[in-house]
Amino acid sequence: MKCRIGLISGDGIGPEIVREAKKVLDKTAVKYGHSFSYTELLLGGASIDVHGVPLTEETIRKAEMCDAVLMGSIGGDARTSPWYRLEPSKRPEAGLLGIRKALNLFANLRPAYLYEELRAACPLREDISAAGFDMLIMRELTGGLYFGERKTEEVDGVLTAVDTLSYNEHEIRRIAKRAFDIAVKRRKKVCSVDKANVLDSSRLWRKIVEEVAKDYPEVELSHMYVDNCAMQLVMNPAQFDVILTENMFGDILSDEASMVTGSIGMLSSASLNDTKFGLYEPSHGSAPDIAGQNKANPIATILSAAMMLRYTFDLDREADAVEAAVRQVLKEGYRTGDILSEGCTYTTTTQMGDLIAARI
Ligand code: NAD
């Protein structure tokens, strides 16, 4: 298969971790007979340094010509980097919001998986973590409270602020379909999270999700209120497969789910639109404190590349091979500094990439 992949190395540790993910992709291409071509794209601070702005039309145009984009991370240290002396719309993060919008990326996926080998880092009680967990949070990314009308005004002499939470049936249907499509590739369970006992937007959410579910009889659908879900994530995370939810609930729950894994350097993510296109990136930031030191954990980016193989290119066998190689390396006791524990072998960023690529 021929795949055109955009590469955004980005800032901080970005170039180091993207280099390792590319190494693993190249090995996968050789092993399984594919041809991956790469286009370098500038975003964030790296784009400011060259063009004075964090996102250019050229980057958007080139990204649109790719099948998928793999990104490291963008941004710098806000206290010291000159990028943060620019007005907010010209700072690195504005580039990321801009590209998500330009490419209409409305579905954000964040897996939270507990590796047996890293169980000691999990902050949950041992009897809970012993069951393990493997869930994926699908968050709506372009609607809801963060994009609704807002205003602050004085009403009868009292300052009053209003934010609006709005969803239409099309927005709900397209993300629900995405969630069910992905559940079909996993353990075939969708838990839709809402606040339908209070909010109209949630009642519409539930109605449309139930309609979509009819097209997926093999997938088991359940509903959960968001407050209960926040509790269940720490009491019994093993129960979840795909969690489907709106923007703000997903923002909060996906951070909670990733934190219970305890390992920030291991967490991948994807943002998808209604074609096969996706932007794949680790959940962590650009870690300026360790940039350029060959210390960063590249696994989140390598696992993001595996998601790209699975969700954009439908190369499930190849994605399985990358994930299995990561598990194997952990089983053999290799660790970057962030996940290092007693009795394990310290590896640099480059060594970790080599070890994983060698096991494909
Ligand atoms: P961060 O995730 O970059 O770092 C938090 C801590 O985790 C640091 O101590 C860092 O060294 C460590 N860490 C992160 N990733 C690691 C890895 N792969 N291996 C080993 N250690 C790792 O968060 P921050 O320090 O709050 O933000 C730094 C910059 O990243 C900021 O400019 C922020 O805006 C940006 N950021 C970008 C994204 C993105 O590109 N999507 C996401 C979050 C933050």
XYZ file of C-alpha atoms and ligand atoms in Angstrom:
404
model
C 0.000 0.000 0.000
C 1.187 3.545 -0.803
C 0.705 5.984 2.072
C 1.403 9.724 2.050
C 2.226 10.812 5.574
C 2.700 14.402 6.718
C 5.251 14.790 9.505
C 5.087 17.680 11.951
C 8.203 17.406 14.076
C 7.233 20.518 16.025
C 9.069 21.904 19.023
C 10.919 20.746 22.120
C 11.211 16.950 22.141
C 9.017 16.802 18.984
C 11.816 16.206 16.446
C 13.397 13.477 18.631
C 10.203 11.482 19.155
C 8.958 11.860 15.570
C 12.323 10.563 14.300
C 11.832 7.355 16.326
C 8.232 6.913 15.175
C 9.381 7.276 11.570
C 12.048 4.644 12.203
C 9.347 2.225 13.397
C 7.071 3.079 10.448
C 9.904 2.501 7.983
C 10.624 -0.906 9.490
C 6.909 -1.757 9.292
C 6.824 -0.725 5.618
C 9.799 -2.981 4.794
C 8.414 -5.929 6.758
C 4.913 -5.795 5.283
C 5.725 -4.491 1.788
C 4.286 -0.967 1.922
C 5.593 2.322 0.613
C 5.415 5.261 3.031
C 6.367 8.698 1.716
C 6.765 11.685 4.018
C 6.158 15.410 3.693
C 7.676 17.660 6.367
C 5.226 20.278 7.646
C 5.940 23.289 9.814
C 3.651 24.099 12.751
C 3.910 25.897 16.077
C 7.166 27.485 17.203
C 9.105 25.946 14.309
C 6.765 27.757 11.904
C 7.010 31.040 13.858
C 10.794 30.898 13.534
C 10.565 30.597 9.749
C 7.360 32.439 8.806
C 6.493 34.553 11.844
C 3.159 32.726 12.278
C 2.378 29.301 13.849
C 0.388 28.011 10.853
C 0.572 28.919 7.179
C -1.739 28.224 4.248
C 1.117 26.178 2.790
C 1.092 23.802 5.790
C -2.678 23.389 5.514
C -2.473 22.761 1.763
C 0.338 20.231 2.123
C -1.486 18.471 5.002
C -4.614 18.195 2.836
C -2.549 16.420 0.191
C -1.460 13.765 2.706
C -3.530 10.747 3.821
C -2.640 11.382 7.471
C -0.385 13.579 9.570
C 1.838 12.405 12.413
C 2.843 15.111 14.841
C 5.325 15.360 17.703
C 4.277 18.233 19.920
C 4.405 21.977 19.755
C 5.073 24.818 22.160
C 7.864 26.003 24.380
C 8.463 27.192 27.905
C 6.037 30.095 28.327
C 8.340 31.775 30.875
C 11.411 31.930 28.662
C 10.467 31.383 25.024
C 10.131 34.499 22.794
C 7.123 32.810 21.134
C 5.075 33.739 24.221
C 5.845 37.431 23.866
C 3.656 37.394 20.733
C -0.064 38.086 20.910
C -2.102 34.908 21.722
C -3.264 34.360 18.123
C 0.385 34.156 16.968
C 1.628 31.729 19.642
C 2.427 28.039 18.923
C -0.832 26.617 20.358
C -2.904 28.809 18.010
C -1.337 26.844 15.150
C -2.644 23.572 16.546
C -6.176 24.913 17.045
C -5.979 26.389 13.534
C -4.964 23.165 11.812
C -7.624 21.146 13.682
C -10.226 23.631 12.487
C -8.914 23.843 8.910
C -8.972 20.050 8.577
C -12.379 19.736 10.286
C -11.084 17.286 12.888
C -14.181 16.719 14.994
C -13.440 13.371 16.651
C -10.685 13.062 19.218
C -9.594 9.596 20.326
C -7.506 8.950 23.377
C -6.760 5.393 24.422
C -5.964 4.683 28.071
C -4.295 1.322 28.446
C -2.589 -0.075 31.509
C 0.542 -2.060 30.679
C 1.049 -4.869 33.165
C 4.771 -3.940 33.272
C 3.940 -0.333 34.298
C 1.259 -1.174 36.841
C 3.362 0.238 39.691
C 2.918 3.751 38.166
C -0.892 3.458 38.269
C -2.232 5.607 41.120
C -5.268 3.346 41.686
C -5.567 0.811 44.519
C -3.827 -2.437 43.687
C -6.985 -4.573 43.687
C -8.438 -2.194 41.054
C -5.352 -1.915 38.855
C -4.883 -5.715 38.981
C -7.853 -6.076 36.597
C -6.059 -3.843 34.072
C -7.917 -1.587 31.651
C -7.992 -0.865 27.949
C -10.374 1.921 26.980
C -10.667 4.563 24.347
C -12.300 7.926 24.907
C -13.954 9.414 21.851
C -14.524 13.114 22.465
C -16.440 15.483 20.191
C -13.976 18.268 19.441
C -15.658 21.066 17.510
C -19.020 21.714 19.179
C -20.600 22.154 22.594
C -19.786 24.651 25.299
C -16.338 25.612 23.996
C -17.743 26.787 20.670
C -21.185 28.101 21.690
C -22.126 31.756 22.011
C -20.799 33.439 25.103
C -21.063 36.843 26.682
C -20.455 38.700 29.909
C -22.685 41.659 30.648
C -24.187 43.606 33.457
C -27.768 42.604 34.184
C -29.501 44.942 36.640
C -26.116 46.105 37.889
C -24.804 42.524 38.393
C -22.034 41.103 36.215
C -23.396 37.983 34.511
C -21.666 35.518 32.201
C -23.371 33.101 29.815
C -21.919 30.175 27.848
C -24.035 28.129 25.470
C -23.928 24.353 25.052
C -25.366 23.539 21.667
C -25.317 20.386 19.516
C -27.310 19.544 16.441
C -28.288 16.052 15.375
C -25.760 15.964 12.507
C -22.854 16.719 14.831
C -23.970 13.979 17.204
C -24.636 11.424 14.480
C -21.240 11.776 12.794
C -19.266 11.310 16.033
C -21.529 8.472 17.185
C -20.934 6.629 13.892
C -17.179 7.062 14.376
C -17.412 5.600 17.882
C -19.406 2.566 16.731
C -17.079 1.976 13.759
C -14.144 1.902 16.144
C -15.937 -0.260 18.716
C -16.456 -2.849 15.963
C -12.639 -3.102 15.735
C -12.349 -3.491 19.519
C -14.424 -5.248 22.206
C -17.728 -4.038 20.703
C -18.953 -1.923 23.604
C -19.888 1.772 23.550
C -20.689 3.675 26.736
C -22.225 7.033 25.844
C -21.683 9.607 28.574
C -24.051 12.539 29.074
C -26.088 14.462 31.632
C -29.487 13.605 30.210
C -31.197 13.980 33.601
C -30.543 17.750 33.348
C -29.457 18.964 29.905
C -31.499 19.148 26.706
C -28.320 18.812 24.639
C -27.690 15.507 26.435
C -31.225 14.271 25.826
C -30.766 14.890 22.086
C -27.315 13.268 22.312
C -28.831 10.120 23.829
C -31.677 9.957 21.289
C -29.334 10.224 18.283
C -26.786 7.774 19.732
C -29.624 5.248 20.175
C -30.670 5.750 16.557
C -27.106 5.189 15.309
C -26.768 2.083 17.514
C -29.534 0.382 15.502
C -27.098 0.121 12.566
C -24.582 -1.710 14.773
C -26.463 -4.644 16.327
C -23.181 -6.379 17.228
C -22.146 -3.454 19.472
C -23.496 -3.237 23.021
C -24.578 0.321 23.916
C -24.890 1.646 27.458
C -25.441 5.152 28.832
C -23.868 6.736 31.878
C -24.174 10.140 33.518
C -20.929 12.080 33.451
C -20.638 12.385 37.253
C -21.010 8.624 37.621
C -18.478 8.066 34.825
C -15.897 10.208 36.654
C -16.319 7.879 39.642
C -16.381 4.650 37.637
C -13.089 5.560 35.942
C -11.285 5.275 39.258
C -13.456 2.540 40.823
C -13.780 0.100 37.940
C -11.981 1.250 34.769
C -11.883 -2.326 33.430
C -15.592 -2.090 32.538
C -14.989 0.408 29.691
C -14.218 -0.199 26.036
C -15.213 2.896 23.977
C -16.496 5.928 25.895
C -18.354 8.350 23.624
C -18.962 11.865 24.881
C -19.315 15.564 24.058
C -16.542 18.142 24.089
C -16.297 19.408 27.660
C -17.146 16.091 29.360
C -14.539 14.444 27.108
C -11.931 17.074 27.914
C -12.204 16.287 31.612
C -12.743 12.521 31.415
C -9.909 11.928 28.924
C -7.439 13.667 31.232
C -8.717 11.606 34.158
C -8.457 8.369 32.171
C -4.932 9.131 31.007
C -3.778 10.052 34.484
C -4.896 6.723 35.927
C -2.405 5.015 33.615
C 0.298 6.981 35.466
C 2.611 7.234 32.431
C 2.374 10.428 30.381
C 5.048 9.335 27.895
C 2.928 6.363 26.792
C -0.326 8.046 25.750
C -1.252 8.354 22.088
C -4.114 10.234 20.451
C -5.846 10.841 17.150
C -8.118 13.536 15.752
C -10.269 12.466 12.814
C -12.606 14.092 10.306
C -15.335 12.406 8.288
C -12.914 10.984 5.732
C -10.154 8.539 6.599
C -7.793 11.450 7.296
C -6.408 11.858 10.816
C -3.914 13.923 12.791
C -2.045 11.611 15.151
C -0.023 12.901 18.101
C 1.068 11.988 21.610
C -1.137 13.335 24.435
C 1.804 14.974 26.165
C 3.392 18.339 25.347
C 6.786 19.331 23.995
C 8.600 18.834 27.325
C 11.036 21.740 26.853
C 12.749 20.767 30.131
C 14.266 17.659 28.502
C 14.397 18.738 24.834
C 17.529 17.834 22.860
C 18.842 15.483 25.548
C 17.866 12.139 23.998
C 15.836 11.424 27.160
C 12.235 11.660 25.961
C 10.012 8.621 25.801
C 9.050 8.133 22.122
C 6.428 5.428 22.840
C 3.362 7.742 22.833
C 4.353 8.937 19.358
C 5.103 5.398 18.168
C 1.685 4.277 19.448
C 0.119 7.293 17.685
C 1.735 6.004 14.480
C 0.135 2.608 15.201
C -3.249 4.343 15.522
C -2.600 5.960 12.150
C -1.957 2.554 10.582
C -5.184 1.227 12.116
C -7.624 4.087 11.629
C -6.468 5.870 8.456
C -4.917 3.002 6.503
C -6.915 0.039 7.918
C -3.604 -1.788 8.401
C -4.708 -3.630 11.542
C -2.072 -6.361 11.304
C 0.707 -3.766 11.055
C -0.751 -1.706 13.940
C -0.922 -4.888 16.046
C 2.745 -5.556 15.205
C 3.824 -2.090 16.415
C 1.814 -2.413 19.636
C 3.175 -5.909 20.239
C 6.752 -4.633 19.717
C 6.165 -1.936 22.362
C 4.809 -4.529 24.808
C 7.756 -6.828 24.096
C 10.341 -4.119 24.772
C 8.629 -3.276 28.084
C 8.480 -6.963 28.985
C 12.225 -7.211 28.366
C 12.706 -4.444 30.935
C 13.800 -1.509 28.752
C 12.675 1.898 30.018
C 13.252 5.572 29.278
C 13.811 7.767 32.347
C 10.142 8.732 32.863
C 9.052 5.089 33.368
C 12.261 3.709 34.838
C 11.931 1.436 37.875
C 14.286 -0.787 39.818
C 15.766 -3.721 37.931
C 15.016 -2.208 34.503
C 17.491 -1.125 31.815
C 17.731 2.619 31.124
C 17.424 3.493 27.437
C 17.702 6.753 25.544
C 15.094 7.988 23.065
C 17.116 6.645 20.141
C 17.734 3.272 21.754
C 14.024 2.874 22.527
C 13.171 3.521 18.862
C 15.832 1.020 17.736
C 14.587 -1.641 20.176
C 10.972 -1.305 19.077
C 11.827 -1.204 15.352
C 13.959 -4.346 15.757
C 10.956 -6.230 17.171
C 8.602 -5.486 14.276
P 4.499 18.457 28.945
O 3.575 17.324 28.670
O 5.320 18.919 27.810
O 5.492 18.063 30.150
C 5.040 17.741 31.466
C 6.122 16.891 32.160
O 6.133 15.588 31.572
C 7.541 17.440 31.977
O 8.282 17.199 33.137
C 8.105 16.643 30.822
O 9.505 16.488 30.868
C 7.396 15.292 31.012
N 7.178 14.619 29.708
C 6.258 14.939 28.769
N 6.367 14.137 27.716
C 7.385 13.280 27.982
C 7.996 12.218 27.252
N 7.578 11.850 26.041
N 9.021 11.570 27.828
C 9.464 11.907 29.056
N 8.934 12.906 29.785
C 7.907 13.597 29.255
O 3.604 19.635 29.524
P 4.010 21.148 29.834
O 5.392 21.202 30.423
O 2.869 21.679 30.605
O 3.991 21.873 28.419
C 5.166 22.126 27.664
C 4.752 22.736 26.329
O 4.001 21.792 25.583
C 3.872 23.976 26.449
O 4.272 24.909 25.495
C 2.484 23.463 26.141
O 1.647 24.461 25.608
C 2.807 22.416 25.097
N 1.774 21.378 24.912
C 1.585 20.966 23.629
C 0.677 19.958 23.380
C 0.505 19.514 21.952
O 1.385 19.720 21.139
N -0.603 18.872 21.624
C -0.044 19.359 24.418
C 0.215 19.779 25.745
C 1.135 20.798 25.964
